[in-house]
Tab-separated table of C-alpha atoms in Angstrom:
chain	number	residue	atom	x	y	z
A	1	MET	CA	85.616	87.798	121.660
A	2	GLN	CA	88.589	85.469	121.370
A	3	GLY	CA	91.417	86.298	118.963
A	4	ILE	CA	93.019	83.746	116.649
A	5	LYS	CA	95.928	82.029	118.371
A	6	GLY	CA	99.094	83.991	117.660
A	7	TYR	CA	97.334	87.243	116.835
A	8	GLY	CA	95.495	88.139	120.054
A	9	ALA	CA	93.451	91.320	119.922
A	10	ALA	CA	94.637	92.126	116.406
A	11	VAL	CA	91.992	89.945	114.770
A	12	THR	CA	89.127	90.391	117.210
A	13	GLY	CA	86.279	92.823	116.718
A	14	VAL	CA	88.470	95.637	118.053
A	15	ALA	CA	90.469	95.608	114.794
A	16	ILE	CA	87.383	96.900	112.989
A	17	VAL	CA	87.583	100.349	114.607
A	18	PRO	CA	90.674	101.578	112.670
A	19	LEU	CA	89.160	100.232	109.458
A	20	THR	CA	86.002	102.270	109.866
A	21	ILE	CA	87.785	105.505	110.767
A	22	GLY	CA	89.718	105.785	107.508
A	23	MET	CA	86.813	104.710	105.324
A	24	ALA	CA	84.450	107.138	107.054
A	25	LEU	CA	86.607	110.279	107.043
A	26	VAL	CA	88.935	110.121	104.023
A	27	PRO	CA	86.339	109.848	101.206
A	28	LYS	CA	85.271	113.427	101.955
A	29	LEU	CA	88.779	114.549	101.012
A	30	ALA	CA	88.931	112.224	98.013
A	31	VAL	CA	85.815	113.768	96.489
A	32	ARG	CA	87.362	117.243	96.781
A	33	TRP	CA	90.478	116.068	94.936
A	34	SER	CA	88.697	113.888	92.361
A	35	HIS	CA	89.126	116.394	89.524
A	36	ARG	CA	92.592	114.801	89.168
A	37	PRO	CA	91.758	111.120	89.738
A	38	ARG	CA	95.042	109.451	88.726
A	39	PRO	CA	97.216	110.910	91.550
A	40	VAL	CA	94.434	110.380	94.099
A	41	ILE	CA	93.918	106.761	93.044
A	42	GLY	CA	97.678	106.157	92.953
A	43	THR	CA	98.133	107.596	96.443
A	44	GLY	CA	95.238	105.534	97.785
A	45	LEU	CA	96.559	102.308	96.285
A	46	ALA	CA	100.057	103.064	97.583
A	47	LEU	CA	98.634	103.524	101.085
A	48	ILE	CA	96.808	100.196	100.817
A	49	GLY	CA	99.993	98.428	99.693
A	50	LEU	CA	102.138	100.029	102.395
A	51	GLY	CA	99.505	99.249	105.031
A	52	LEU	CA	99.469	95.597	103.982
A	53	LEU	CA	103.277	95.473	104.145
A	54	GLY	CA	103.182	97.002	107.607
A	55	ALA	CA	100.473	94.607	108.784
A	56	SER	CA	102.627	91.708	107.614
A	57	THR	CA	105.166	92.619	110.298
A	58	ALA	CA	102.671	92.116	113.161
A	59	ASP	CA	102.982	89.038	115.336
A	60	ALA	CA	101.723	87.828	118.714
A	61	GLY	CA	104.009	90.264	120.536
A	62	THR	CA	102.897	93.357	118.631
A	63	PRO	CA	101.011	95.781	120.882
A	64	TYR	CA	97.502	96.530	119.668
A	65	TRP	CA	98.119	100.262	119.282
A	66	THR	CA	101.097	99.593	117.042
A	67	TYR	CA	99.127	97.084	114.995
A	68	ALA	CA	96.065	99.380	114.780
A	69	CYS	CA	98.035	101.888	112.701
A	70	TRP	CA	98.206	99.502	109.732
A	71	PRO	CA	94.444	98.922	109.275
A	72	LEU	CA	94.048	102.695	109.606
A	73	VAL	CA	96.532	103.229	106.740
A	74	ILE	CA	94.776	100.554	104.640
A	75	SER	CA	91.349	102.083	105.252
A	76	ALA	CA	92.625	105.588	104.491
A	77	GLY	CA	93.963	104.288	101.177
A	78	THR	CA	90.654	102.595	100.439
A	79	GLY	CA	88.714	105.728	101.355
A	80	LEU	CA	90.975	107.794	99.106
A	81	SER	CA	91.026	105.554	96.033
A	82	MET	CA	87.476	104.182	95.793
A	83	PRO	CA	85.558	107.478	95.344
A	84	ALA	CA	88.198	108.739	92.902
A	85	LEU	CA	87.935	105.505	90.901
A	86	THR	CA	84.170	105.825	90.678
A	87	VAL	CA	84.269	109.526	89.753
A	88	GLY	CA	87.076	108.913	87.252
A	89	VAL	CA	85.185	106.141	85.482
A	90	VAL	CA	81.806	107.843	85.427
A	91	THR	CA	83.042	111.293	84.340
A	92	SER	CA	85.220	109.901	81.552
A	93	LEU	CA	82.178	108.527	79.738
A	94	PRO	CA	79.361	110.213	77.855
A	95	PRO	CA	76.211	110.682	79.972
A	96	HIS	CA	74.328	107.830	78.319
A	97	ARG	CA	77.138	105.388	79.291
A	98	THR	CA	77.623	106.337	82.964
A	99	GLY	CA	75.506	103.436	84.240
A	100	LEU	CA	77.590	100.999	82.220
A	101	GLY	CA	80.809	102.562	83.526
A	102	SER	CA	79.615	102.434	87.109
A	103	GLY	CA	78.648	98.777	86.743
A	104	LEU	CA	81.964	97.861	85.142
A	105	GLY	CA	83.869	99.722	87.869
A	106	THR	CA	81.976	97.860	90.566
A	107	SER	CA	82.548	94.547	88.788
A	108	ALA	CA	86.281	95.248	88.522
A	109	ARG	CA	86.426	96.102	92.236
A	110	GLU	CA	84.616	92.866	93.145
A	111	LEU	CA	86.871	90.828	90.859
A	112	GLY	CA	89.942	92.377	92.467
A	113	ALA	CA	88.644	91.556	95.936
A	114	ALA	CA	87.908	87.962	94.908
A	115	LEU	CA	91.382	87.561	93.426
A	116	GLY	CA	92.946	89.021	96.575
A	117	VAL	CA	91.050	86.528	98.731
A	118	ALA	CA	92.051	83.690	96.393
A	119	VAL	CA	95.744	84.622	96.483
A	120	THR	CA	95.686	85.066	100.259
A	121	GLY	CA	93.828	81.778	100.758
A	122	THR	CA	96.221	79.888	98.496
A	123	ILE	CA	99.238	81.140	100.409
A	124	LEU	CA	97.590	80.459	103.784
A	125	ALA	CA	96.701	76.914	102.660
A	126	ALA	CA	100.381	76.261	101.925
A	127	HIS	CA	101.258	76.909	105.595
A	128	PRO	CA	100.263	74.567	108.410
A	129	ASP	CA	99.494	77.413	110.837
A	130	LEU	CA	97.591	80.652	110.199
A	131	ALA	CA	100.187	82.687	112.099
A	132	ASP	CA	102.971	81.310	109.878
A	133	GLY	CA	101.143	82.018	106.630
A	134	MET	CA	99.690	85.448	107.366
A	135	ALA	CA	102.889	87.472	106.856
A	136	PRO	CA	103.802	85.991	103.444
A	137	ALA	CA	100.171	86.233	102.313
A	138	LEU	CA	99.931	89.912	103.248
A	139	ARG	CA	103.315	90.661	101.647
A	140	THR	CA	102.283	88.978	98.397
A	141	VAL	CA	99.011	90.889	98.174
A	142	ALA	CA	100.858	94.107	99.076
A	143	LEU	CA	103.307	93.599	96.215
A	144	ILE	CA	100.428	92.995	93.790
A	145	VAL	CA	98.708	96.188	94.972
A	146	LEU	CA	101.952	98.171	94.679
A	147	ALA	CA	102.469	96.838	91.135
A	148	ALA	CA	98.927	97.979	90.291
A	149	THR	CA	99.799	101.359	91.823
A	150	ALA	CA	102.747	101.703	89.464
A	151	LEU	CA	100.497	100.867	86.510
A	152	VAL	CA	97.966	103.494	87.578
A	153	ILE	CA	100.599	106.195	88.035
A	154	VAL	CA	102.615	105.462	84.893
A	155	GLY	CA	99.996	103.523	82.941
A	156	HIS	CA	97.668	104.390	80.145
A	157	ARG	CA	98.171	107.625	78.289
A	158	ASP	CA	95.179	109.087	76.501
A	159	ARG	CA	95.475	109.016	72.748
A	160	PRO	CA	93.129	110.467	70.177
A	161	THR	CA	90.522	108.035	68.922
A	162	THR	CA	91.170	107.309	65.252
A	163	ARG	CA	89.334	105.298	62.677
A	164	THR	CA	90.466	104.102	59.261
A	165	ILE	CA	88.075	105.299	56.608
A	166	ALA	CA	87.350	103.743	53.211
A	167	SER	CA	90.267	105.529	51.499
A	168	GLY	CA	92.692	103.887	53.931
A	169	GLU	CA	93.626	107.063	55.801
A	170	GLU	CA	93.106	107.568	59.523
A	171	ARG	CA	91.152	110.506	60.880
A	172	VAL	CA	91.042	111.770	64.422
A	173	LEU	CA	87.510	111.376	65.747
A	174	SER	CA	88.030	112.836	69.204
A	175	ARG	CA	90.711	114.032	71.549
A	176	PRO	CA	90.106	112.934	75.140
A	177	SER	CA	90.568	115.568	77.807
A	178	ARG	CA	93.343	114.985	80.321
A	179	PRO	CA	92.193	114.360	83.925
């Protein structure tokens, strides 16, 4: 298989091996830790962002074994965050809504992937050569992922569900459990 000019073996079929290792082994750990999904998801997203930043430093002179570390970090982050996201969504809903939650989680994941491809493609299109555009494209996506990581870690705090009743006062209907 021929690599893309400027990237050599880094973008041939050999680059797939580190991607499969992390996604095959790490989900087993993620399921064990999924009782606390927010830290697991945050750690996984941080690994993805850091892996993308690291991959953005690769060029034609980067040895394959050095480059191979970054897809391994990205795949470990993916393997850590995806099962925890699914478990977190499905277990936070009542049993009769788990199918809806699973579908919405999958849709959100697909939308995120499509937006990532769109952002990367837009940045690559602004550069005349793939090798020149790859680093800024990866850095941009990495920064977006790291911003999402911060939102996950700090983000939404559970609040009791309240409803205003006819008399105008609010009553607590439920208190969500903390993950």
